[in-house]
Coordinates of C-alpha atoms in Angstrom, one line a residue:
M3 CA 0.0 0.0 -0.1
I4 CA 1.4 3.4 -1.1
E5 CA 0.6 6.3 1.3
T6 CA 1.4 10.1 1.0
I7 CA 2.7 11.3 4.3
A8 CA 3.1 14.9 3.4
S9 CA 1.8 17.0 0.6
V10 CA 2.3 20.9 -0.1
G11 CA 1.3 23.0 -3.0
L12 CA 4.0 24.1 -5.6
A13 CA 3.8 26.5 -8.5
V14 CA 1.7 25.8 -11.6
N15 CA -0.9 23.7 -9.8
E16 CA 1.8 21.1 -9.0
K17 CA 2.2 19.3 -5.5
L18 CA 5.2 18.0 -3.6
N19 CA 4.2 14.6 -2.3
I20 CA 6.4 12.6 0.1
Q21 CA 5.3 8.9 -0.1
K22 CA 6.0 5.5 1.6
R23 CA 5.2 2.0 0.8
R24 CA 3.7 -0.1 3.8
I25 CA 4.2 -3.9 3.4
K26 CA 2.3 -5.6 6.2
N27 CA 1.6 -9.4 7.0
G28 CA 0.8 -11.4 10.0
K29 CA -0.5 -10.3 13.5
S30 CA 2.6 -8.6 14.8
K31 CA 2.8 -4.8 15.2
T32 CA 6.6 -4.8 14.9
R33 CA 7.7 -2.1 12.5
L34 CA 10.8 -1.4 10.6
S35 CA 11.3 1.6 8.6
L36 CA 13.8 2.0 5.8
V37 CA 14.4 5.6 4.9
T38 CA 16.5 6.9 2.0
G39 CA 16.6 9.9 -0.4
T40 CA 17.2 12.7 2.1
H41 CA 19.9 13.9 -0.2
G42 CA 19.2 14.0 -3.9
D43 CA 22.6 12.9 -4.9
E44 CA 22.8 9.7 -2.9
L45 CA 21.2 7.0 -4.9
E46 CA 22.5 3.8 -3.2
G47 CA 19.2 3.6 -1.2
Q48 CA 17.1 3.7 -4.3
F49 CA 18.1 0.3 -5.3
L50 CA 18.1 -0.9 -1.8
A51 CA 14.4 0.1 -1.5
Y52 CA 13.6 -1.7 -4.7
M53 CA 15.4 -4.9 -3.6
L54 CA 13.7 -5.1 -0.2
G55 CA 10.2 -4.3 -1.6
S56 CA 10.4 -6.8 -4.4
F57 CA 11.8 -9.4 -2.2
L58 CA 9.0 -9.0 0.3
D59 CA 6.4 -9.1 -2.4
E60 CA 7.8 -12.6 -3.4
H61 CA 8.1 -14.0 0.1
I62 CA 5.2 -12.0 2.0
D63 CA 4.2 -15.3 3.9
M64 CA 7.5 -15.1 5.7
L65 CA 6.8 -11.6 7.0
D66 CA 5.2 -11.1 10.4
G67 CA 5.0 -7.4 11.0
I68 CA 5.2 -4.1 9.2
V69 CA 7.9 -2.7 6.8
D70 CA 7.7 0.9 5.8
I71 CA 9.8 2.0 2.8
Y72 CA 10.6 5.6 2.4
P73 CA 12.4 5.7 -0.9
A74 CA 12.6 9.6 -1.5
L75 CA 12.4 12.1 1.3
N76 CA 13.6 14.7 -0.9
P77 CA 12.1 13.7 -4.4
M78 CA 12.7 17.1 -6.1
G79 CA 16.4 16.7 -5.2
I80 CA 16.6 13.3 -6.7
D81 CA 14.7 14.4 -9.9
S82 CA 17.3 17.2 -10.2
I83 CA 20.3 15.5 -9.0
T84 CA 20.6 18.1 -6.3
R85 CA 21.9 17.2 -2.9
G86 CA 19.6 19.7 -1.0
I87 CA 16.0 20.8 -1.8
P88 CA 15.9 22.7 -5.1
M89 CA 15.0 26.4 -5.1
F90 CA 15.5 26.6 -1.4
D91 CA 19.2 25.6 -1.3
L92 CA 18.6 23.7 1.9
D93 CA 20.2 20.5 3.2
M94 CA 17.0 18.6 4.4
N95 CA 19.0 16.8 6.9
R96 CA 19.6 20.2 8.7
V97 CA 16.0 21.1 9.2
F98 CA 14.6 18.3 11.4
P99 CA 12.4 18.0 13.4
G100 CA 10.8 20.8 11.6
T101 CA 7.5 22.5 12.7
K102 CA 3.7 22.3 11.8
D103 CA 3.5 26.1 11.3
G104 CA 6.8 27.0 9.8
T105 CA 8.1 27.0 6.2
M106 CA 7.2 24.5 3.5
V107 CA 10.3 22.5 4.3
E108 CA 9.8 22.6 8.0
V109 CA 6.2 21.4 7.6
I110 CA 7.4 18.5 5.5
C111 CA 10.1 17.5 8.0
S112 CA 7.6 17.5 10.7
S113 CA 5.2 15.3 8.9
I114 CA 8.1 12.8 8.1
V115 CA 9.1 12.7 11.8
D116 CA 5.6 12.0 13.0
D117 CA 5.1 9.3 10.6
I118 CA 8.4 7.3 11.3
S119 CA 8.1 7.9 15.1
G120 CA 6.8 4.8 16.7
S121 CA 8.9 2.4 14.6
D122 CA 10.6 -0.2 16.4
V123 CA 13.8 0.4 14.4
C124 CA 14.5 2.8 11.5
V125 CA 17.4 2.4 9.1
D126 CA 18.5 5.7 7.4
V127 CA 20.5 5.1 4.5
H128 CA 23.0 7.6 2.9
A129 CA 25.8 7.4 0.4
S130 CA 28.9 9.6 0.3
N131 CA 29.3 12.6 -2.1
I132 CA 30.9 12.5 -5.5
F133 CA 34.3 13.1 -4.0
L134 CA 34.6 10.2 -1.8
K135 CA 33.8 6.4 -1.6
E136 CA 32.8 4.8 1.7
I137 CA 32.7 1.3 2.8
P138 CA 29.4 0.1 4.2
Q139 CA 29.3 1.5 7.8
I140 CA 27.0 2.6 10.6
R141 CA 27.5 5.9 12.4
M142 CA 26.2 6.8 15.8
S143 CA 26.8 8.9 18.9
V144 CA 28.3 7.8 22.1
P145 CA 24.9 8.2 24.1
T146 CA 23.1 5.9 21.7
A147 CA 25.7 3.3 21.2
E148 CA 24.6 0.9 24.0
T149 CA 21.0 0.9 22.6
L150 CA 21.8 0.7 19.0
M151 CA 24.8 -1.6 18.9
P152 CA 22.9 -4.8 19.0
Y153 CA 20.9 -3.8 15.9
A154 CA 24.0 -2.5 14.2
Q155 CA 25.8 -5.8 14.6
K156 CA 22.9 -7.6 12.5
L157 CA 23.1 -5.2 9.5
N158 CA 26.1 -6.8 7.8
V159 CA 28.3 -3.6 7.6
D160 CA 32.0 -3.8 7.7
F161 CA 32.3 -1.4 10.7
V162 CA 30.5 0.8 13.2
W163 CA 31.9 4.3 13.8
V164 CA 30.9 5.8 17.1
H165 CA 31.2 9.5 17.2
E166 CA 31.5 11.8 20.3
S167 CA 28.0 13.3 20.9
A168 CA 29.4 16.8 20.3
T169 CA 29.9 15.9 16.5
V170 CA 26.3 14.7 16.1
L171 CA 24.1 17.5 14.6
E172 CA 20.8 17.8 16.4
S173 CA 19.1 19.0 13.3
T174 CA 19.4 15.4 11.6
L175 CA 16.5 13.0 11.2
A176 CA 18.4 10.4 13.1
H177 CA 19.2 12.6 16.1
T178 CA 15.5 13.7 16.2
L179 CA 14.1 10.2 16.0
N180 CA 16.6 8.7 18.6
T181 CA 15.7 11.5 21.0
R182 CA 12.0 10.6 20.7
G183 CA 12.5 6.9 21.3
T184 CA 12.6 5.5 17.8
K185 CA 16.0 3.6 17.5
T186 CA 17.6 4.9 14.3
L187 CA 20.8 3.7 12.6
V188 CA 22.6 5.7 10.0
V189 CA 24.1 3.8 7.2
E190 CA 26.9 5.3 4.9
M191 CA 28.0 3.5 1.9
G192 CA 29.2 3.8 -1.6
V193 CA 29.7 7.1 -3.7
G194 CA 27.3 9.9 -4.7
M195 CA 25.3 9.8 -8.0
R196 CA 26.0 6.1 -8.3
I197 CA 24.8 2.8 -7.3
T198 CA 27.2 0.3 -5.9
K199 CA 25.3 -3.0 -6.4
E200 CA 27.5 -5.2 -4.2
Y201 CA 27.0 -2.8 -1.3
C202 CA 23.2 -2.8 -1.8
V203 CA 23.2 -6.6 -1.8
Q204 CA 25.4 -6.6 1.4
L205 CA 23.0 -4.3 3.2
F206 CA 19.9 -6.2 1.9
D207 CA 21.2 -9.3 3.6
G208 CA 21.8 -7.2 6.8
L209 CA 18.2 -5.9 6.7
I210 CA 16.7 -9.4 6.4
S211 CA 19.0 -10.4 9.3
L212 CA 17.9 -7.4 11.3
M213 CA 14.2 -8.4 10.7
K214 CA 15.0 -12.0 12.0
Y215 CA 16.4 -10.6 15.1
M216 CA 13.4 -8.2 15.6
G217 CA 11.1 -11.4 15.3
M218 CA 9.4 -10.2 12.2
W219 CA 11.0 -12.6 9.6
N220 CA 10.3 -16.3 9.6
G221 CA 12.5 -17.1 6.7
E222 CA 16.1 -18.2 6.3
V223 CA 19.0 -15.5 6.5
H224 CA 22.6 -15.2 5.4
E225 CA 25.3 -15.3 8.0
V226 CA 26.2 -11.6 8.4
R227 CA 29.8 -10.3 9.1
E228 CA 31.0 -9.0 12.5
P229 CA 31.8 -5.3 12.2
I230 CA 34.9 -3.6 13.5
V231 CA 33.7 -1.1 16.2
S232 CA 35.6 2.2 16.1
I233 CA 35.2 4.6 19.1
N234 CA 36.3 8.2 19.4
H235 CA 39.9 8.9 18.0
E236 CA 40.4 5.5 16.2
V237 CA 40.3 7.1 12.6
G238 CA 43.1 8.7 10.9
F239 CA 42.4 11.5 8.3
V240 CA 44.7 11.8 5.3
N241 CA 44.5 15.3 3.9
S242 CA 46.2 16.7 0.7
A243 CA 49.1 19.3 1.5
A244 CA 49.2 20.4 -2.4
A245 CA 46.7 21.2 -5.1
G246 CA 46.7 18.8 -8.2
I247 CA 45.4 15.5 -9.3
F248 CA 45.3 12.6 -6.8
V249 CA 46.3 9.3 -8.2
P250 CA 46.0 6.5 -5.6
C251 CA 48.3 3.4 -5.6
A252 CA 46.5 1.7 -2.7
N253 CA 43.0 0.4 -3.1
F254 CA 39.8 1.0 -1.3
G255 CA 39.5 -1.7 1.6
D256 CA 43.3 -2.3 1.7
T257 CA 45.2 -2.7 5.1
V258 CA 48.2 -0.5 5.4
K259 CA 50.9 0.5 7.7
K260 CA 51.8 3.8 9.0
G261 CA 54.1 5.6 6.4
D262 CA 52.9 3.5 3.5
H263 CA 52.8 5.1 0.2
I264 CA 49.1 5.2 -0.7
G265 CA 49.0 7.7 -3.7
D266 CA 50.5 10.8 -5.3
V267 CA 49.4 14.3 -6.1
I268 CA 50.5 15.2 -9.6
D269 CA 50.8 18.5 -11.4
P270 CA 49.9 17.8 -15.1
L271 CA 51.6 21.1 -16.2
S272 CA 55.0 20.4 -14.8
S273 CA 54.8 16.7 -15.1
K274 CA 55.8 16.3 -11.5
V275 CA 54.8 14.6 -8.4
V276 CA 53.9 17.6 -6.0
E277 CA 53.1 15.3 -3.0
K278 CA 53.8 11.8 -2.0
V279 CA 50.9 10.7 0.1
E280 CA 51.5 8.5 3.1
A281 CA 49.3 6.6 5.6
V282 CA 49.0 8.6 8.7
C283 CA 48.4 5.3 10.7
G284 CA 48.1 1.5 10.1
G285 CA 44.7 0.1 9.5
L286 CA 41.9 -0.2 7.0
I287 CA 41.3 2.3 4.3
F288 CA 37.5 2.8 4.6
T289 CA 37.2 6.1 2.7
L290 CA 39.1 6.9 -0.4
R291 CA 39.1 9.9 -2.7
E292 CA 36.9 9.1 -5.8
Y293 CA 37.1 12.5 -7.5
P294 CA 40.8 13.2 -8.5
V295 CA 41.0 17.1 -8.4
V296 CA 42.2 18.2 -5.0
Y297 CA 43.4 21.3 -3.2
G298 CA 45.4 21.9 0.0
G299 CA 43.5 20.4 2.7
S300 CA 41.2 18.1 0.5
L301 CA 40.3 14.7 2.2
L302 CA 42.1 11.8 0.5
A303 CA 41.3 9.0 2.8
R304 CA 40.2 7.8 6.2
I305 CA 42.0 4.9 7.9
L306 CA 40.4 2.9 10.7
E307 CA 42.9 1.8 13.4
P308 CA 41.0 0.0 16.2
E309 CA 44.2 0.0 18.4
K310 CA 44.4 3.7 18.6
E311 CA 47.7 4.2 16.8
C312 CA 46.6 7.0 14.5
A313 CA 48.5 10.1 14.3
E314 CA 46.8 13.5 15.3
S315 CA 44.7 14.7 12.4

């Protein structure tokens, strides 16, 4: 069943409709919400929403509960390949919880929060931007970690990144829902404006595993990977010291040692290497520059080091 959860008027007799699909079977009231499309340039969740919905259609008898799929919280952004909301130049994930008597965007955000609230678990799927590629991961704040970690470990991601609470923006959907008692996990994976099919398959297996853990799936599940858990300062940031073209020699997902050569910044005009890029610590490269043009300070890579051996960023 497709429902419209928010509708506002636009110019030329058009309407902006935010919709969800509800898939329900059995007697259980347990509810899982899959949310994506908050940023219009993040498309990984679009394929994931399709995968989950079509799979449940084919195996509806195995479901005992409610699955709500919100494929496009920012449909105008997706239509125009724009990260924020077109015309308003707003990042939707900086407007929550919204308000019922505010601007158009605030009213929409308020309706979204009201509709998702009450879910037993919400999975908020994001991709990276066009500049960086991210390995499948879950991000959460320290205050929510104890509550969310059992669910995060079922989602088949490679690692869980726990942030200090000061780094978590209060105007995000996830923070709003968590403060209202709806357990919400933020997933980051892939790269902007693209679909990384293998990551979508990986997280799909995780969603079915999570549903099994929640008692709302009676079918078989695939074994999921045990994520590495990173807390506080266990991530090393590699930033460019020069402008030019970044050419990596390490691969995404590689394990490196501190000082390893992971790439070069080159100058096409002088045909010289202007910077030899080295790993600031040992560990797993979980973020790697996808867009090659860089300037001084541009992020080139993030390296996960569980044993806290990273250099100061």
